[in-house]
PDB file of C-alpha atoms in Angstrom:
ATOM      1  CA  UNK A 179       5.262   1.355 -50.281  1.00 48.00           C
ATOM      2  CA  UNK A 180       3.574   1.679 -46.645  1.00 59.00           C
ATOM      3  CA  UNK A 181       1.019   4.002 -46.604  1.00 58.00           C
ATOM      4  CA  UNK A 182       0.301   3.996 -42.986  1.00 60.00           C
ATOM      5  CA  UNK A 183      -1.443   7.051 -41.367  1.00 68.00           C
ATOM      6  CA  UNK A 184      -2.275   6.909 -37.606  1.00 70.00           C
ATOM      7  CA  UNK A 185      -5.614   8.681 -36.185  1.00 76.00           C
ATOM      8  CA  UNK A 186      -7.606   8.264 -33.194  1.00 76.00           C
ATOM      9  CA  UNK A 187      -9.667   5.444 -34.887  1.00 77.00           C
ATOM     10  CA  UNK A 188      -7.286   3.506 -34.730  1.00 79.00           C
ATOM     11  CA  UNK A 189      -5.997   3.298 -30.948  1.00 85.00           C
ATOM     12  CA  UNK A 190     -10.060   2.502 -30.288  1.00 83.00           C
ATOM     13  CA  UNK A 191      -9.617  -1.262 -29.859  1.00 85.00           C
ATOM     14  CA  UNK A 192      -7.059  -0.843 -27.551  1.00 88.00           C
ATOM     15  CA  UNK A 193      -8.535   1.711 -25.005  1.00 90.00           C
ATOM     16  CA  UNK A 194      -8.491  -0.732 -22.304  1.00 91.00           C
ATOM     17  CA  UNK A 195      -5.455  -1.714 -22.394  1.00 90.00           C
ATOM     18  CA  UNK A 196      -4.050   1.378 -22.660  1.00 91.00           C
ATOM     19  CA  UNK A 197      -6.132   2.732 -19.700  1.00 94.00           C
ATOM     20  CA  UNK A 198      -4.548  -0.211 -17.511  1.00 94.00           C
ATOM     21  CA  UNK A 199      -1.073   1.081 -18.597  1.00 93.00           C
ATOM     22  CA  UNK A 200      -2.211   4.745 -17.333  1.00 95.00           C
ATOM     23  CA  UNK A 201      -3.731   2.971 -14.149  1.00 95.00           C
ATOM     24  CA  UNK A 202      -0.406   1.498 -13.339  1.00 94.00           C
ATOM     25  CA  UNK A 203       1.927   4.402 -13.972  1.00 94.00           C
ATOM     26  CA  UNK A 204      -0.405   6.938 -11.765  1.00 95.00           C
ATOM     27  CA  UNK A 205      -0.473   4.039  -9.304  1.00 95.00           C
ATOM     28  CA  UNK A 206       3.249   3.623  -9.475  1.00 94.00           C
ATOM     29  CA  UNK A 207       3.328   7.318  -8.851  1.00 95.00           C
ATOM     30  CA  UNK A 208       0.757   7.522  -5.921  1.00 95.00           C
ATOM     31  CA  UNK A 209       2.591   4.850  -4.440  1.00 94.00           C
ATOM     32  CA  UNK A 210       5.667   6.666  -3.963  1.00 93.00           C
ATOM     33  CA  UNK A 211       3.707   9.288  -2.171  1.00 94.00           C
ATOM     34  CA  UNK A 212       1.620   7.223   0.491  1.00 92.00           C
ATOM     35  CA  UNK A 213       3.008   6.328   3.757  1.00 92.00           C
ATOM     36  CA  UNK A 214       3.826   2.618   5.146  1.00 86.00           C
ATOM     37  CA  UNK A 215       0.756   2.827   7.101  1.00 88.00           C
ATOM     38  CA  UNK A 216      -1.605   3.615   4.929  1.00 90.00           C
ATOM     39  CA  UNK A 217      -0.251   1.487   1.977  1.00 88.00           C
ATOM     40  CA  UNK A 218      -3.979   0.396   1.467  1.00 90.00           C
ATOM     41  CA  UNK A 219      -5.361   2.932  -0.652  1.00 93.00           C
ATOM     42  CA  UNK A 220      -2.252   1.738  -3.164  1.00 93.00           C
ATOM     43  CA  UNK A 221      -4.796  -1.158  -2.886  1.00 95.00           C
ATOM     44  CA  UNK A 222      -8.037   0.356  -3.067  1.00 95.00           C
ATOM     45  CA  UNK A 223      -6.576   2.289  -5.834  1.00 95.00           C
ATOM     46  CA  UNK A 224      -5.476  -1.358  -7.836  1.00 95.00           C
ATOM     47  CA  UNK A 225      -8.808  -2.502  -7.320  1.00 96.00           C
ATOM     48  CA  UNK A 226     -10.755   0.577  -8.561  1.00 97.00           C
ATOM     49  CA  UNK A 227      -8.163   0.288 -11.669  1.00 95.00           C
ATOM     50  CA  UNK A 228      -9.067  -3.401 -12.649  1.00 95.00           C
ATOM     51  CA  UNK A 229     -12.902  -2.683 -12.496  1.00 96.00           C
ATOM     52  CA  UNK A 230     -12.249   0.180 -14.286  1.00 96.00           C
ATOM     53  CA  UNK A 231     -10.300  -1.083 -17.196  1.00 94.00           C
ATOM     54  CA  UNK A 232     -13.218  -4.089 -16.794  1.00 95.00           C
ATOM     55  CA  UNK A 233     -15.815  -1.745 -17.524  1.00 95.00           C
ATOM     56  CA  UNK A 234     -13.923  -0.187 -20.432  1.00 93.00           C
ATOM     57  CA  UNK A 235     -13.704  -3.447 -21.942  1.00 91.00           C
ATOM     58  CA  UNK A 236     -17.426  -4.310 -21.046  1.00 92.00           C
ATOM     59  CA  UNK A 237     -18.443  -1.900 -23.640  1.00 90.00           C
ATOM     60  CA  UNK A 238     -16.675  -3.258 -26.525  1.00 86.00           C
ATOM     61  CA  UNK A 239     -18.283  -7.174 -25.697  1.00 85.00           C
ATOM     62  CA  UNK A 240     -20.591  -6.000 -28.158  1.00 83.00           C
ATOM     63  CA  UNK A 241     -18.842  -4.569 -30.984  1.00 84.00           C
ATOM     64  CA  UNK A 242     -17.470  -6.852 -34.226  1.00 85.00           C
ATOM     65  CA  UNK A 243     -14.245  -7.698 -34.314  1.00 84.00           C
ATOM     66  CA  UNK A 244     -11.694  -4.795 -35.039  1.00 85.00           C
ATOM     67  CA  UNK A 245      -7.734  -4.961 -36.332  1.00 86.00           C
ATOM     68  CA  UNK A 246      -5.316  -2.351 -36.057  1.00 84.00           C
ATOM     69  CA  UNK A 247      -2.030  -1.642 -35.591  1.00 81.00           C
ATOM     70  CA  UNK A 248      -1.343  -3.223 -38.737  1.00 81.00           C
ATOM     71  CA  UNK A 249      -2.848  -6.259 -38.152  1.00 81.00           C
ATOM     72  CA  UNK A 250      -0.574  -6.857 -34.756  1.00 85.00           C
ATOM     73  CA  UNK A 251      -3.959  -5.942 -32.334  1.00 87.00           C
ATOM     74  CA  UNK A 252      -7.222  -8.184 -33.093  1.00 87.00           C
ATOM     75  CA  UNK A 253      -9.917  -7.382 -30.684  1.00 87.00           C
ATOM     76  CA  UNK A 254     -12.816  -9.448 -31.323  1.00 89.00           C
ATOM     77  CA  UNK A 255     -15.937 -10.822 -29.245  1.00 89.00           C
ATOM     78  CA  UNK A 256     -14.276 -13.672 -27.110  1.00 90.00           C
ATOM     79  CA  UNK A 257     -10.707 -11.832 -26.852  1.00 88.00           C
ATOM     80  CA  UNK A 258     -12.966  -8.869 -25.386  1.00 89.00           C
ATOM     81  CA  UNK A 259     -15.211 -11.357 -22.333  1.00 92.00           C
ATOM     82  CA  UNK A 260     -11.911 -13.476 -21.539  1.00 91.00           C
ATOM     83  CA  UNK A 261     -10.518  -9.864 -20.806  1.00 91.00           C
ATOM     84  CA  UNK A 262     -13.126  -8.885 -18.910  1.00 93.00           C
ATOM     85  CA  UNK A 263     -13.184 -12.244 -16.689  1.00 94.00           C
ATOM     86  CA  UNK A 264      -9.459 -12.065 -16.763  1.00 93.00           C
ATOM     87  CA  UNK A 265      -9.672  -8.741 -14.849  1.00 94.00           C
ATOM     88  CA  UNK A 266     -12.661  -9.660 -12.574  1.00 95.00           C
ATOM     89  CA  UNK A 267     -10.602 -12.788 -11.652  1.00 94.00           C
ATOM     90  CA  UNK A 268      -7.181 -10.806 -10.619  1.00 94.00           C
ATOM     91  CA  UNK A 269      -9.752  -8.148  -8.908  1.00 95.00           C
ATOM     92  CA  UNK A 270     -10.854 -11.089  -6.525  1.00 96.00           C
ATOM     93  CA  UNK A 271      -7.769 -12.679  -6.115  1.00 94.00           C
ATOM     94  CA  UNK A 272      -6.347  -9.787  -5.231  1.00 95.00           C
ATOM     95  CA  UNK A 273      -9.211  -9.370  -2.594  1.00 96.00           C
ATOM     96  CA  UNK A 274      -9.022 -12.209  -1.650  1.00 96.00           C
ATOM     97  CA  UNK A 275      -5.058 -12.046  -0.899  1.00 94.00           C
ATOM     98  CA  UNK A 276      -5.173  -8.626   1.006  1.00 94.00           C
ATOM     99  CA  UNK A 277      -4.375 -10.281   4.479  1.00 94.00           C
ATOM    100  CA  UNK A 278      -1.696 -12.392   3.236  1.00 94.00           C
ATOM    101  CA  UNK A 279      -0.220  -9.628   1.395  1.00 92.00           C
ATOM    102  CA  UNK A 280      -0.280  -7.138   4.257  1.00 90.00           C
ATOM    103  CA  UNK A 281       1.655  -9.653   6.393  1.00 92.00           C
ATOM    104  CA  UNK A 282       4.152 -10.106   4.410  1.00 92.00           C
ATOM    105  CA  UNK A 283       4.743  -6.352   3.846  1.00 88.00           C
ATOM    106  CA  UNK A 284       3.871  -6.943   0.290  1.00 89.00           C
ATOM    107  CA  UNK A 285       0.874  -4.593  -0.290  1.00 89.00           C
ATOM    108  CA  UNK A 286       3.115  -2.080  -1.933  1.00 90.00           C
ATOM    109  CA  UNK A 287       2.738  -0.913  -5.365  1.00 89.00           C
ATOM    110  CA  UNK A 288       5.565  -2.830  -7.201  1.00 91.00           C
ATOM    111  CA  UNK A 289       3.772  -5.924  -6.508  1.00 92.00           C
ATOM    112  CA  UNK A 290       0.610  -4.335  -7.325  1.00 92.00           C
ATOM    113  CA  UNK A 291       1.667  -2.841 -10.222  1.00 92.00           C
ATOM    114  CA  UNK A 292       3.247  -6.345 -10.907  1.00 91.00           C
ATOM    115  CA  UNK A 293      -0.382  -8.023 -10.505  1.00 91.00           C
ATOM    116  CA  UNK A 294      -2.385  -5.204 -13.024  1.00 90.00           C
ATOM    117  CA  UNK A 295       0.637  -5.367 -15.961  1.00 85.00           C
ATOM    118  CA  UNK A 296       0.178  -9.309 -17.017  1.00 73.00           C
ATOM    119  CA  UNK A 297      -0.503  -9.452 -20.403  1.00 60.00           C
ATOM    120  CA  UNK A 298      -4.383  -9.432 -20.803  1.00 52.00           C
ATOM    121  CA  UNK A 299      -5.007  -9.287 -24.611  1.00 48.00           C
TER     122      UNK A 299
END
């Protein structure tokens, strides 16, 4: 017989990752809001989201290696910098990409969006 009980505790390995999925729904949402012409702060707002969710998983570089959700979610030391330099590296990229993007008329947030949900665990 399962046993299971669910607290707070448990979800702490996974605050990053959650936070990303909250980053890209309110994005999603803003998105729908901001004009053609000032599509940018959709951007700005991508941007500030990876660094973000970076910094969030900064803090648990540290920490020793953690399971939960039944043993489905290992966060350990190397999971937790490759996540971080995963993040950093779409951050740039996405930088990087801004003039190509805007060109194209694909600075919009389903393509953003599309950028911050690859799997990063």
């Amino acid at each position: 017989m399962n046993t299971a009980t669910f607290s707070l505790a448990t979800l702490a390995p996974a605050i990053p990752e959650i936070a990303l999925l909250a980053f890209v729904s309110a994005l999603l949402v803003i998105d729908l809001f901001v004009p053609d012409r000032e599509k940018h702060v959709t951007f700005w707002l991508a941007i500030a989201s990876l660094l973000g969710t970076a910094a969030l998983a900064g803090t648990l570089v540290g920490r020793p290696s953690a399971v939960t959700f039944q043993g489905m979610f290992v966060a350990d030391p190397m999971s937790q910098v490759l996540k971080v330099a995963a993040l950093l590296a779409v951050a740039v990229t996405l930088v990087y990409s801004r003039v190509y993007l805007h060109l194209r008329e694909l600075l919009r947030g389903e393509f953003l969006s599309l950028a911050l949900s690859r799997r990063w665990g």
